[in-house]
mmCIF file with all atom_site columns, C-alpha atoms in Angstrom:
data_model
loop_
_atom_site.group_PDB
_atom_site.id
_atom_site.type_symbol
_atom_site.label_atom_id
_atom_site.label_alt_id
_atom_site.label_comp_id
_atom_site.label_asym_id
_atom_site.label_entity_id
_atom_site.label_seq_id
_atom_site.pdbx_PDB_ins_code
_atom_site.Cartn_x
_atom_site.Cartn_y
_atom_site.Cartn_z
_atom_site.occupancy
_atom_site.B_iso_or_equiv
_atom_site.pdbx_formal_charge
_atom_site.auth_seq_id
_atom_site.auth_comp_id
_atom_site.auth_asym_id
_atom_site.auth_atom_id
_atom_site.pdbx_PDB_model_num
ATOM 1   C CA . MET A 1 1   ? -3.262 9.882   -17.253 1.00 73.00 ? 288 MET A CA 1
ATOM 2   C CA . LYS A 1 2   ? -1.260 6.790   -18.161 1.00 86.00 ? 289 LYS A CA 1
ATOM 3   C CA . GLU A 1 3   ? -0.364 4.259   -15.465 1.00 90.00 ? 290 GLU A CA 1
ATOM 4   C CA . VAL A 1 4   ? 3.304  3.260   -15.225 1.00 90.00 ? 291 VAL A CA 1
ATOM 5   C CA . LEU A 1 5   ? 4.222  -0.205  -13.992 1.00 92.00 ? 292 LEU A CA 1
ATOM 6   C CA . ILE A 1 6   ? 7.024  0.001   -11.429 1.00 96.00 ? 293 ILE A CA 1
ATOM 7   C CA . TYR A 1 7   ? 8.808  -2.766  -9.544  1.00 97.00 ? 294 TYR A CA 1
ATOM 8   C CA . GLU A 1 8   ? 11.010 -2.999  -6.470  1.00 97.00 ? 295 GLU A CA 1
ATOM 9   C CA . LEU A 1 9   ? 14.556 -4.321  -6.939  1.00 98.00 ? 296 LEU A CA 1
ATOM 10  C CA . MET A 1 10  ? 16.281 -6.069  -4.013  1.00 97.00 ? 297 MET A CA 1
ATOM 11  C CA . TYR A 1 11  ? 19.091 -8.526  -3.412  1.00 97.00 ? 298 TYR A CA 1
ATOM 12  C CA . SER A 1 12  ? 18.082 -12.163 -3.109  1.00 97.00 ? 299 SER A CA 1
ATOM 13  C CA . VAL A 1 13  ? 17.882 -13.892 0.275   1.00 95.00 ? 300 VAL A CA 1
ATOM 14  C CA . ASP A 1 14  ? 17.397 -17.326 -1.274  1.00 96.00 ? 301 ASP A CA 1
ATOM 15  C CA . LYS A 1 15  ? 20.190 -19.531 0.078   1.00 96.00 ? 302 LYS A CA 1
ATOM 16  C CA . VAL A 1 16  ? 20.117 -21.678 -3.051  1.00 96.00 ? 303 VAL A CA 1
ATOM 17  C CA . ILE A 1 17  ? 20.936 -18.600 -5.138  1.00 97.00 ? 304 ILE A CA 1
ATOM 18  C CA . THR A 1 18  ? 23.370 -16.872 -2.757  1.00 97.00 ? 305 THR A CA 1
ATOM 19  C CA . GLY A 1 19  ? 25.104 -19.952 -1.379  1.00 96.00 ? 306 GLY A CA 1
ATOM 20  C CA . SER A 1 20  ? 25.176 -18.298 2.028   1.00 94.00 ? 307 SER A CA 1
ATOM 21  C CA . SER A 1 21  ? 23.173 -18.987 5.185   1.00 89.00 ? 308 SER A CA 1
ATOM 22  C CA . ASP A 1 22  ? 23.441 -15.279 6.028   1.00 92.00 ? 309 ASP A CA 1
ATOM 23  C CA . ASN A 1 23  ? 24.454 -12.262 3.949   1.00 96.00 ? 310 ASN A CA 1
ATOM 24  C CA . GLN A 1 24  ? 27.117 -12.712 1.286   1.00 98.00 ? 311 GLN A CA 1
ATOM 25  C CA . ILE A 1 25  ? 29.103 -9.741  2.656   1.00 97.00 ? 312 ILE A CA 1
ATOM 26  C CA . ILE A 1 26  ? 29.556 -10.448 6.332   1.00 94.00 ? 313 ILE A CA 1
ATOM 27  C CA . GLY A 1 27  ? 32.358 -8.285  7.743   1.00 91.00 ? 314 GLY A CA 1
ATOM 28  C CA . PHE A 1 28  ? 35.760 -6.759  7.202   1.00 92.00 ? 315 PHE A CA 1
ATOM 29  C CA . ILE A 1 29  ? 39.186 -8.083  6.280   1.00 92.00 ? 316 ILE A CA 1
ATOM 30  C CA . ASP A 1 30  ? 40.518 -6.666  9.548   1.00 87.00 ? 317 ASP A CA 1
ATOM 31  C CA . PRO A 1 31  ? 37.892 -7.860  12.087  1.00 75.00 ? 318 PRO A CA 1
ATOM 32  C CA . GLU A 1 32  ? 40.049 -6.621  14.966  1.00 74.00 ? 319 GLU A CA 1
ATOM 33  C CA . ASN A 1 33  ? 38.967 -3.115  13.930  1.00 74.00 ? 320 ASN A CA 1
ATOM 34  C CA . ASN A 1 34  ? 35.247 -3.844  14.250  1.00 75.00 ? 321 ASN A CA 1
ATOM 35  C CA . SER A 1 35  ? 34.610 -1.048  16.708  1.00 79.00 ? 322 SER A CA 1
ATOM 36  C CA . ARG A 1 36  ? 31.066 0.278   17.128  1.00 80.00 ? 323 ARG A CA 1
ATOM 37  C CA . GLU A 1 37  ? 32.223 3.608   15.727  1.00 79.00 ? 324 GLU A CA 1
ATOM 38  C CA . ARG A 1 38  ? 33.578 1.978   12.589  1.00 81.00 ? 325 ARG A CA 1
ATOM 39  C CA . THR A 1 39  ? 30.763 -0.465  11.859  1.00 83.00 ? 326 THR A CA 1
ATOM 40  C CA . SER A 1 40  ? 28.068 2.150   12.506  1.00 87.00 ? 327 SER A CA 1
ATOM 41  C CA . ARG A 1 41  ? 29.464 4.224   9.617   1.00 91.00 ? 328 ARG A CA 1
ATOM 42  C CA . TYR A 1 42  ? 28.560 1.343   7.294   1.00 93.00 ? 329 TYR A CA 1
ATOM 43  C CA . GLN A 1 43  ? 25.015 1.067   8.664   1.00 91.00 ? 330 GLN A CA 1
ATOM 44  C CA . GLU A 1 44  ? 24.013 4.726   8.409   1.00 92.00 ? 331 GLU A CA 1
ATOM 45  C CA . ILE A 1 45  ? 21.524 6.184   5.949   1.00 93.00 ? 332 ILE A CA 1
ATOM 46  C CA . TYR A 1 46  ? 23.353 8.824   3.917   1.00 95.00 ? 333 TYR A CA 1
ATOM 47  C CA . TYR A 1 47  ? 21.107 11.348  2.206   1.00 93.00 ? 334 TYR A CA 1
ATOM 48  C CA . ASP A 1 48  ? 23.931 12.690  0.056   1.00 96.00 ? 335 ASP A CA 1
ATOM 49  C CA . PHE A 1 49  ? 26.402 10.628  -1.966  1.00 98.00 ? 336 PHE A CA 1
ATOM 50  C CA . ILE A 1 50  ? 28.949 8.714   0.072   1.00 97.00 ? 337 ILE A CA 1
ATOM 51  C CA . GLU A 1 51  ? 32.257 10.576  0.085   1.00 95.00 ? 338 GLU A CA 1
ATOM 52  C CA . ASP A 1 52  ? 34.927 9.306   -2.283  1.00 93.00 ? 339 ASP A CA 1
ATOM 53  C CA . ASN A 1 53  ? 37.384 8.734   0.580   1.00 93.00 ? 340 ASN A CA 1
ATOM 54  C CA . PHE A 1 54  ? 34.976 6.341   2.329   1.00 94.00 ? 341 PHE A CA 1
ATOM 55  C CA . ASP A 1 55  ? 36.849 3.027   2.690   1.00 93.00 ? 342 ASP A CA 1
ATOM 56  C CA . MET A 1 56  ? 35.111 0.495   0.428   1.00 96.00 ? 343 MET A CA 1
ATOM 57  C CA . LYS A 1 57  ? 37.996 -1.948  0.001   1.00 94.00 ? 344 LYS A CA 1
ATOM 58  C CA . LYS A 1 58  ? 38.118 -3.910  3.257   1.00 94.00 ? 345 LYS A CA 1
ATOM 59  C CA . PHE A 1 59  ? 34.922 -5.954  3.048   1.00 95.00 ? 346 PHE A CA 1
ATOM 60  C CA . SER A 1 60  ? 34.967 -9.688  3.636   1.00 95.00 ? 347 SER A CA 1
ATOM 61  C CA . GLY A 1 61  ? 32.515 -12.127 2.065   1.00 96.00 ? 348 GLY A CA 1
ATOM 62  C CA . ASP A 1 62  ? 31.223 -15.466 3.229   1.00 96.00 ? 349 ASP A CA 1
ATOM 63  C CA . LYS A 1 63  ? 33.621 -18.114 1.901   1.00 95.00 ? 350 LYS A CA 1
ATOM 64  C CA . LYS A 1 64  ? 30.632 -20.261 0.879   1.00 96.00 ? 351 LYS A CA 1
ATOM 65  C CA . ALA A 1 65  ? 28.809 -17.421 -0.907  1.00 97.00 ? 352 ALA A CA 1
ATOM 66  C CA . LYS A 1 66  ? 28.278 -17.574 -4.650  1.00 97.00 ? 353 LYS A CA 1
ATOM 67  C CA . PRO A 1 67  ? 29.520 -14.559 -6.656  1.00 98.00 ? 354 PRO A CA 1
ATOM 68  C CA . THR A 1 68  ? 26.086 -13.354 -7.793  1.00 98.00 ? 355 THR A CA 1
ATOM 69  C CA . ASP A 1 69  ? 25.542 -10.104 -9.699  1.00 98.00 ? 356 ASP A CA 1
ATOM 70  C CA . ILE A 1 70  ? 23.821 -8.398  -6.758  1.00 98.00 ? 357 ILE A CA 1
ATOM 71  C CA . LEU A 1 71  ? 25.205 -9.205  -3.311  1.00 98.00 ? 358 LEU A CA 1
ATOM 72  C CA . SER A 1 72  ? 23.339 -9.289  -0.011  1.00 98.00 ? 359 SER A CA 1
ATOM 73  C CA . SER A 1 73  ? 24.769 -7.188  2.820   1.00 96.00 ? 360 SER A CA 1
ATOM 74  C CA . ASN A 1 74  ? 23.758 -5.285  5.948   1.00 89.00 ? 361 ASN A CA 1
ATOM 75  C CA . PHE A 1 75  ? 26.414 -2.708  5.067   1.00 95.00 ? 362 PHE A CA 1
ATOM 76  C CA . LEU A 1 76  ? 25.123 0.449   3.346   1.00 97.00 ? 363 LEU A CA 1
ATOM 77  C CA . ASP A 1 77  ? 21.935 -1.381  2.367   1.00 94.00 ? 364 ASP A CA 1
ATOM 78  C CA . MET A 1 78  ? 19.886 1.840   2.527   1.00 94.00 ? 365 MET A CA 1
ATOM 79  C CA . ASN A 1 79  ? 22.358 3.595   0.243   1.00 97.00 ? 366 ASN A CA 1
ATOM 80  C CA . GLY A 1 80  ? 22.491 1.342   -2.780  1.00 98.00 ? 367 GLY A CA 1
ATOM 81  C CA . LEU A 1 81  ? 23.531 -2.095  -3.986  1.00 98.00 ? 368 LEU A CA 1
ATOM 82  C CA . PHE A 1 82  ? 26.742 -4.071  -4.443  1.00 98.00 ? 369 PHE A CA 1
ATOM 83  C CA . VAL A 1 83  ? 26.611 -5.045  -8.123  1.00 98.00 ? 370 VAL A CA 1
ATOM 84  C CA . SER A 1 84  ? 28.877 -6.803  -10.606 1.00 98.00 ? 371 SER A CA 1
ATOM 85  C CA . SER A 1 85  ? 30.405 -5.033  -13.583 1.00 97.00 ? 372 SER A CA 1
ATOM 86  C CA . ALA A 1 86  ? 28.064 -7.139  -15.744 1.00 98.00 ? 373 ALA A CA 1
ATOM 87  C CA . PHE A 1 87  ? 25.061 -5.678  -13.944 1.00 98.00 ? 374 PHE A CA 1
ATOM 88  C CA . ALA A 1 88  ? 26.477 -2.164  -14.338 1.00 98.00 ? 375 ALA A CA 1
ATOM 89  C CA . LYS A 1 89  ? 26.997 -2.873  -18.035 1.00 98.00 ? 376 LYS A CA 1
ATOM 90  C CA . LEU A 1 90  ? 23.354 -3.807  -18.497 1.00 98.00 ? 377 LEU A CA 1
ATOM 91  C CA . LEU A 1 91  ? 22.270 -0.584  -16.738 1.00 98.00 ? 378 LEU A CA 1
ATOM 92  C CA . GLU A 1 92  ? 24.181 1.535   -19.264 1.00 97.00 ? 379 GLU A CA 1
ATOM 93  C CA . GLY A 1 93  ? 21.279 1.281   -21.677 1.00 91.00 ? 380 GLY A CA 1
ATOM 94  C CA . PHE A 1 94  ? 18.740 2.630   -19.181 1.00 98.00 ? 381 PHE A CA 1
ATOM 95  C CA . SER A 1 95  ? 17.968 5.958   -17.522 1.00 98.00 ? 382 SER A CA 1
ATOM 96  C CA . MET A 1 96  ? 18.931 6.298   -13.865 1.00 98.00 ? 383 MET A CA 1
ATOM 97  C CA . CYS A 1 97  ? 18.419 9.032   -11.281 1.00 98.00 ? 384 CYS A CA 1
ATOM 98  C CA . CYS A 1 98  ? 20.878 10.329  -8.664  1.00 98.00 ? 385 CYS A CA 1
ATOM 99  C CA . TYR A 1 99  ? 23.566 7.650   -8.754  1.00 98.00 ? 386 TYR A CA 1
ATOM 100 C CA . LYS A 1 100 ? 27.291 7.058   -8.846  1.00 98.00 ? 387 LYS A CA 1
ATOM 101 C CA . TYR A 1 101 ? 29.543 3.996   -8.766  1.00 98.00 ? 388 TYR A CA 1
ATOM 102 C CA . MET A 1 102 ? 32.262 3.322   -6.205  1.00 98.00 ? 389 MET A CA 1
ATOM 103 C CA . ASP A 1 103 ? 35.063 0.767   -6.536  1.00 97.00 ? 390 ASP A CA 1
ATOM 104 C CA . VAL A 1 104 ? 34.967 -1.946  -3.890  1.00 97.00 ? 391 VAL A CA 1
ATOM 105 C CA . TYR A 1 105 ? 36.940 -4.985  -2.792  1.00 97.00 ? 392 TYR A CA 1
ATOM 106 C CA . ILE A 1 106 ? 35.262 -7.956  -1.094  1.00 98.00 ? 393 ILE A CA 1
ATOM 107 C CA . LYS A 1 107 ? 37.563 -10.762 -0.002  1.00 97.00 ? 394 LYS A CA 1
ATOM 108 C CA . HIS A 1 108 ? 36.440 -14.224 -1.242  1.00 97.00 ? 395 HIS A CA 1
ATOM 109 C CA . LEU A 1 109 ? 34.132 -12.623 -3.839  1.00 98.00 ? 396 LEU A CA 1
ATOM 110 C CA . SER A 1 110 ? 36.064 -9.943  -5.739  1.00 97.00 ? 397 SER A CA 1
ATOM 111 C CA . GLU A 1 111 ? 38.608 -12.598 -6.737  1.00 96.00 ? 398 GLU A CA 1
ATOM 112 C CA . LYS A 1 112 ? 35.805 -14.321 -8.665  1.00 96.00 ? 399 LYS A CA 1
ATOM 113 C CA . LYS A 1 113 ? 33.892 -11.340 -10.090 1.00 97.00 ? 400 LYS A CA 1
ATOM 114 C CA . ASP A 1 114 ? 34.442 -7.599  -10.395 1.00 97.00 ? 401 ASP A CA 1
ATOM 115 C CA . TYR A 1 115 ? 32.149 -5.563  -8.136  1.00 98.00 ? 402 TYR A CA 1
ATOM 116 C CA . ARG A 1 116 ? 31.146 -1.952  -7.624  1.00 98.00 ? 403 ARG A CA 1
ATOM 117 C CA . PHE A 1 117 ? 28.864 -0.199  -5.194  1.00 98.00 ? 404 PHE A CA 1
ATOM 118 C CA . LEU A 1 118 ? 25.928 1.486   -6.906  1.00 98.00 ? 405 LEU A CA 1
ATOM 119 C CA . ASN A 1 119 ? 25.388 4.472   -4.607  1.00 98.00 ? 406 ASN A CA 1
ATOM 120 C CA . LEU A 1 120 ? 21.871 5.925   -4.906  1.00 98.00 ? 407 LEU A CA 1
ATOM 121 C CA . THR A 1 121 ? 20.337 9.006   -3.286  1.00 98.00 ? 408 THR A CA 1
ATOM 122 C CA . MET A 1 122 ? 16.674 9.977   -3.111  1.00 97.00 ? 409 MET A CA 1
ATOM 123 C CA . CYS A 1 123 ? 15.300 10.825  -6.544  1.00 97.00 ? 410 CYS A CA 1
ATOM 124 C CA . PRO A 1 124 ? 13.052 13.928  -6.488  1.00 96.00 ? 411 PRO A CA 1
ATOM 125 C CA . ALA A 1 125 ? 10.740 12.609  -9.207  1.00 94.00 ? 412 ALA A CA 1
ATOM 126 C CA . ILE A 1 126 ? 7.297  12.897  -7.558  1.00 96.00 ? 413 ILE A CA 1
ATOM 127 C CA . ASN A 1 127 ? 5.020  15.727  -8.637  1.00 95.00 ? 414 ASN A CA 1
ATOM 128 C CA . PHE A 1 128 ? 3.426  16.321  -5.242  1.00 93.00 ? 415 PHE A CA 1
ATOM 129 C CA . GLU A 1 129 ? 0.963  18.946  -6.414  1.00 93.00 ? 416 GLU A CA 1
ATOM 130 C CA . GLU A 1 130 ? -0.577 16.569  -8.953  1.00 94.00 ? 417 GLU A CA 1
ATOM 131 C CA . SER A 1 131 ? -0.381 13.571  -6.629  1.00 94.00 ? 418 SER A CA 1
ATOM 132 C CA . SER A 1 132 ? -2.865 12.917  -3.829  1.00 93.00 ? 419 SER A CA 1
ATOM 133 C CA . PHE A 1 133 ? -2.489 11.429  -0.353  1.00 93.00 ? 420 PHE A CA 1
ATOM 134 C CA . PHE A 1 134 ? -4.655 10.457  2.610   1.00 90.00 ? 421 PHE A CA 1
ATOM 135 C CA . PHE A 1 135 ? -4.267 10.113  6.354   1.00 88.00 ? 422 PHE A CA 1
ATOM 136 C CA . GLU A 1 136 ? -4.267 6.464   7.415   1.00 87.00 ? 423 GLU A CA 1
ATOM 137 C CA . ASP A 1 137 ? -4.720 4.620   10.696  1.00 81.00 ? 424 ASP A CA 1
ATOM 138 C CA . ARG A 1 138 ? -2.449 1.630   10.125  1.00 78.00 ? 425 ARG A CA 1
ATOM 139 C CA . LEU A 1 139 ? -3.656 -0.157  13.266  1.00 73.00 ? 426 LEU A CA 1
ATOM 140 C CA . LYS A 1 140 ? -7.268 -0.178  12.063  1.00 71.00 ? 427 LYS A CA 1
ATOM 141 C CA . GLU A 1 141 ? -6.257 -0.268  8.372   1.00 71.00 ? 428 GLU A CA 1
ATOM 142 C CA . GLU A 1 142 ? -8.588 2.677   7.915   1.00 67.00 ? 429 GLU A CA 1
ATOM 143 C CA . GLN A 1 143 ? -8.249 5.455   5.357   1.00 75.00 ? 430 GLN A CA 1
ATOM 144 C CA . LEU A 1 144 ? -9.122 8.866   6.750   1.00 78.00 ? 431 LEU A CA 1
ATOM 145 C CA . GLU A 1 145 ? -9.437 12.230  4.995   1.00 86.00 ? 432 GLU A CA 1
ATOM 146 C CA . GLU A 1 146 ? -7.471 13.211  1.908   1.00 89.00 ? 433 GLU A CA 1
ATOM 147 C CA . ILE A 1 147 ? -4.573 15.659  2.177   1.00 89.00 ? 434 ILE A CA 1
ATOM 148 C CA . LYS A 1 148 ? -2.875 17.684  -0.553  1.00 91.00 ? 435 LYS A CA 1
ATOM 149 C CA . LEU A 1 149 ? 0.885  18.167  -0.314  1.00 92.00 ? 436 LEU A CA 1
ATOM 150 C CA . SER A 1 150 ? 3.268  20.462  -2.147  1.00 94.00 ? 437 SER A CA 1
ATOM 151 C CA . SER A 1 151 ? 6.685  18.866  -1.582  1.00 93.00 ? 438 SER A CA 1
ATOM 152 C CA . MET A 1 152 ? 8.665  16.157  0.193   1.00 93.00 ? 439 MET A CA 1
ATOM 153 C CA . GLN A 1 153 ? 9.316  18.611  3.014   1.00 94.00 ? 440 GLN A CA 1
ATOM 154 C CA . ASP A 1 154 ? 5.566  19.211  3.293   1.00 93.00 ? 441 ASP A CA 1
ATOM 155 C CA . PHE A 1 155 ? 5.061  15.429  3.473   1.00 90.00 ? 442 PHE A CA 1
ATOM 156 C CA . THR A 1 156 ? 7.678  15.094  6.237   1.00 92.00 ? 443 THR A CA 1
ATOM 157 C CA . ASP A 1 157 ? 6.286  18.033  8.233   1.00 93.00 ? 444 ASP A CA 1
ATOM 158 C CA . ASN A 1 158 ? 2.731  16.693  8.117   1.00 89.00 ? 445 ASN A CA 1
ATOM 159 C CA . ILE A 1 159 ? 3.832  13.180  9.133   1.00 86.00 ? 446 ILE A CA 1
ATOM 160 C CA . ARG A 1 160 ? 5.624  14.669  12.137  1.00 91.00 ? 447 ARG A CA 1
ATOM 161 C CA . LYS A 1 161 ? 2.599  16.742  13.187  1.00 89.00 ? 448 LYS A CA 1
ATOM 162 C CA . LEU A 1 162 ? 0.208  13.828  12.695  1.00 82.00 ? 449 LEU A CA 1
ATOM 163 C CA . ARG A 1 163 ? 2.220  11.418  14.832  1.00 85.00 ? 450 ARG A CA 1
ATOM 164 C CA . ALA A 1 164 ? 2.822  14.017  17.525  1.00 88.00 ? 451 ALA A CA 1
ATOM 165 C CA . ALA A 1 165 ? -0.934 14.526  17.774  1.00 84.00 ? 452 ALA A CA 1
ATOM 166 C CA . LYS A 1 166 ? -2.245 10.972  17.307  1.00 82.00 ? 453 LYS A CA 1
ATOM 167 C CA . GLY A 1 167 ? 0.624  8.480   17.648  1.00 76.00 ? 454 GLY A CA 1
ATOM 168 C CA . TYR A 1 168 ? 2.872  6.382   15.456  1.00 80.00 ? 455 TYR A CA 1
ATOM 169 C CA . ASN A 1 169 ? 0.142  4.115   14.095  1.00 81.00 ? 456 ASN A CA 1
ATOM 170 C CA . PHE A 1 170 ? -0.989 7.076   11.968  1.00 83.00 ? 457 PHE A CA 1
ATOM 171 C CA . THR A 1 171 ? 0.690  7.852   8.676   1.00 91.00 ? 458 THR A CA 1
ATOM 172 C CA . ILE A 1 172 ? 0.197  9.492   5.276   1.00 90.00 ? 459 ILE A CA 1
ATOM 173 C CA . SER A 1 173 ? -0.192 7.131   2.325   1.00 91.00 ? 460 SER A CA 1
ATOM 174 C CA . PRO A 1 174 ? -0.312 7.840   -1.409  1.00 92.00 ? 461 PRO A CA 1
ATOM 175 C CA . GLN A 1 175 ? -3.629 7.670   -3.223  1.00 90.00 ? 462 GLN A CA 1
ATOM 176 C CA . LYS A 1 176 ? -2.279 8.690   -6.624  1.00 91.00 ? 463 LYS A CA 1
ATOM 177 C CA . LEU A 1 177 ? 1.409  9.179   -7.423  1.00 94.00 ? 464 LEU A CA 1
ATOM 178 C CA . VAL A 1 178 ? 2.408  11.310  -10.395 1.00 95.00 ? 465 VAL A CA 1
ATOM 179 C CA . LEU A 1 179 ? 6.010  11.378  -11.641 1.00 95.00 ? 466 LEU A CA 1
ATOM 180 C CA . ASN A 1 180 ? 7.637  14.400  -13.240 1.00 94.00 ? 467 ASN A CA 1
ATOM 181 C CA . LYS A 1 181 ? 9.877  11.984  -15.121 1.00 93.00 ? 468 LYS A CA 1
ATOM 182 C CA . VAL A 1 182 ? 9.947  8.224   -15.427 1.00 93.00 ? 469 VAL A CA 1
ATOM 183 C CA . TYR A 1 183 ? 13.355 6.666   -14.786 1.00 97.00 ? 470 TYR A CA 1
ATOM 184 C CA . ASP A 1 184 ? 14.285 3.038   -15.348 1.00 98.00 ? 471 ASP A CA 1
ATOM 185 C CA . LEU A 1 185 ? 16.010 2.919   -11.954 1.00 98.00 ? 472 LEU A CA 1
ATOM 186 C CA . PHE A 1 186 ? 15.557 5.339   -9.069  1.00 98.00 ? 473 PHE A CA 1
ATOM 187 C CA . LYS A 1 187 ? 15.372 5.550   -5.297  1.00 97.00 ? 474 LYS A CA 1
ATOM 188 C CA . TYR A 1 188 ? 11.830 6.318   -4.137  1.00 96.00 ? 475 TYR A CA 1
ATOM 189 C CA . GLU A 1 189 ? 12.056 9.503   -2.119  1.00 95.00 ? 476 GLU A CA 1
ATOM 190 C CA . ILE A 1 190 ? 9.361  8.613   0.421   1.00 93.00 ? 477 ILE A CA 1
ATOM 191 C CA . SER A 1 191 ? 10.697 5.238   1.607   1.00 92.00 ? 478 SER A CA 1
ATOM 192 C CA . GLY A 1 192 ? 14.114 4.844   -0.031  1.00 94.00 ? 479 GLY A CA 1
ATOM 193 C CA . LYS A 1 193 ? 13.165 1.652   -1.887  1.00 96.00 ? 480 LYS A CA 1
ATOM 194 C CA . ILE A 1 194 ? 14.986 0.998   -5.158  1.00 98.00 ? 481 ILE A CA 1
ATOM 195 C CA . LEU A 1 195 ? 12.481 0.972   -8.008  1.00 98.00 ? 482 LEU A CA 1
ATOM 196 C CA . ILE A 1 196 ? 12.779 -0.085  -11.635 1.00 98.00 ? 483 ILE A CA 1
ATOM 197 C CA . SER A 1 197 ? 10.695 0.173   -14.803 1.00 97.00 ? 484 SER A CA 1
ATOM 198 C CA . GLU A 1 198 ? 9.021  -2.747  -16.509 1.00 97.00 ? 485 GLU A CA 1
ATOM 199 C CA . GLU A 1 199 ? 11.525 -2.415  -19.363 1.00 97.00 ? 486 GLU A CA 1
ATOM 200 C CA . LEU A 1 200 ? 14.480 -2.814  -17.006 1.00 98.00 ? 487 LEU A CA 1
ATOM 201 C CA . LYS A 1 201 ? 12.739 -5.636  -15.145 1.00 98.00 ? 488 LYS A CA 1
ATOM 202 C CA . ASN A 1 202 ? 12.309 -7.529  -18.425 1.00 98.00 ? 489 ASN A CA 1
ATOM 203 C CA . ALA A 1 203 ? 15.934 -6.915  -19.392 1.00 98.00 ? 490 ALA A CA 1
ATOM 204 C CA . ILE A 1 204 ? 17.220 -8.221  -16.061 1.00 98.00 ? 491 ILE A CA 1
ATOM 205 C CA . GLU A 1 205 ? 14.996 -11.287 -16.169 1.00 98.00 ? 492 GLU A CA 1
ATOM 206 C CA . SER A 1 206 ? 16.062 -12.029 -19.770 1.00 98.00 ? 493 SER A CA 1
ATOM 207 C CA . SER A 1 207 ? 19.760 -11.834 -18.834 1.00 98.00 ? 494 SER A CA 1
ATOM 208 C CA . ASP A 1 208 ? 22.084 -14.295 -17.111 1.00 97.00 ? 495 ASP A CA 1
ATOM 209 C CA . LEU A 1 209 ? 22.357 -12.030 -14.055 1.00 98.00 ? 496 LEU A CA 1
ATOM 210 C CA . THR A 1 210 ? 21.811 -13.600 -10.641 1.00 98.00 ? 497 THR A CA 1
ATOM 211 C CA . GLY A 1 211 ? 21.305 -12.584 -7.023  1.00 98.00 ? 498 GLY A CA 1
ATOM 212 C CA . TYR A 1 212 ? 18.334 -10.271 -7.470  1.00 98.00 ? 499 TYR A CA 1
ATOM 213 C CA . SER A 1 213 ? 14.718 -10.283 -6.372  1.00 97.00 ? 500 SER A CA 1
ATOM 214 C CA . ILE A 1 214 ? 11.991 -8.290  -8.124  1.00 98.00 ? 501 ILE A CA 1
ATOM 215 C CA . ARG A 1 215 ? 8.426  -7.745  -6.985  1.00 97.00 ? 502 ARG A CA 1
ATOM 216 C CA . PRO A 1 216 ? 5.599  -5.373  -7.989  1.00 96.00 ? 503 PRO A CA 1
ATOM 217 C CA . PHE A 1 217 ? 5.694  -2.075  -6.122  1.00 93.00 ? 504 PHE A CA 1
ATOM 218 C CA . LEU A 1 218 ? 2.879  -1.428  -3.663  1.00 86.00 ? 505 LEU A CA 1
ATOM 219 C CA . TYR A 1 219 ? 1.670  1.769   -5.376  1.00 86.00 ? 506 TYR A CA 1
ATOM 220 C CA . VAL A 1 220 ? 0.782  2.660   -8.960  1.00 86.00 ? 507 VAL A CA 1
ATOM 221 C CA . PHE A 1 221 ? 2.546  5.597   -10.606 1.00 93.00 ? 508 PHE A CA 1
ATOM 222 C CA . HIS A 1 222 ? 1.228  7.869   -13.347 1.00 91.00 ? 509 HIS A CA 1
#
């Protein structure tokens, strides 16, 4: 079974690249409305696509931030990425799973570059029955017995039972991960990390795009 090289895609936190001492998107145009109820909506994990009427046009960027092609933000960071139209254009030539774009406005940044929010939901690409997993004691860094799983729900149920019985230092880790389909960009359904193929990684690194960070993913896919 052929191994597939997969990488994790993130926004950059390098101040030299971003121009900002913190995140590039730092708040809202109308800070007087920064109630806990409002801001918490932008820090939730949404397992379905964000609704089209969700207000994405009142963000405010750091005045010192550079208009990179992926922007750093604590807002909706588990739901996708703020990307430039140039980044979206590059992605047109690649396969993507469970995504949509949303128009955004970010004061101090959108005046310099056109941005969208790339909204991603969990991609059900893992073939659980052909994959294998094991129980792990993270505290002792010890691999325990192997476990076979049939679905993401089965994974979640077994994690819950394991931690209820033994504590939160126990988890289930992949031993071999098999994909039903290889996408160039997808959201890993176990952890929510944004993953990309080697082909897309090479295309990004060969481009003039900025503001990204890419590193090898912890696990090997087949």
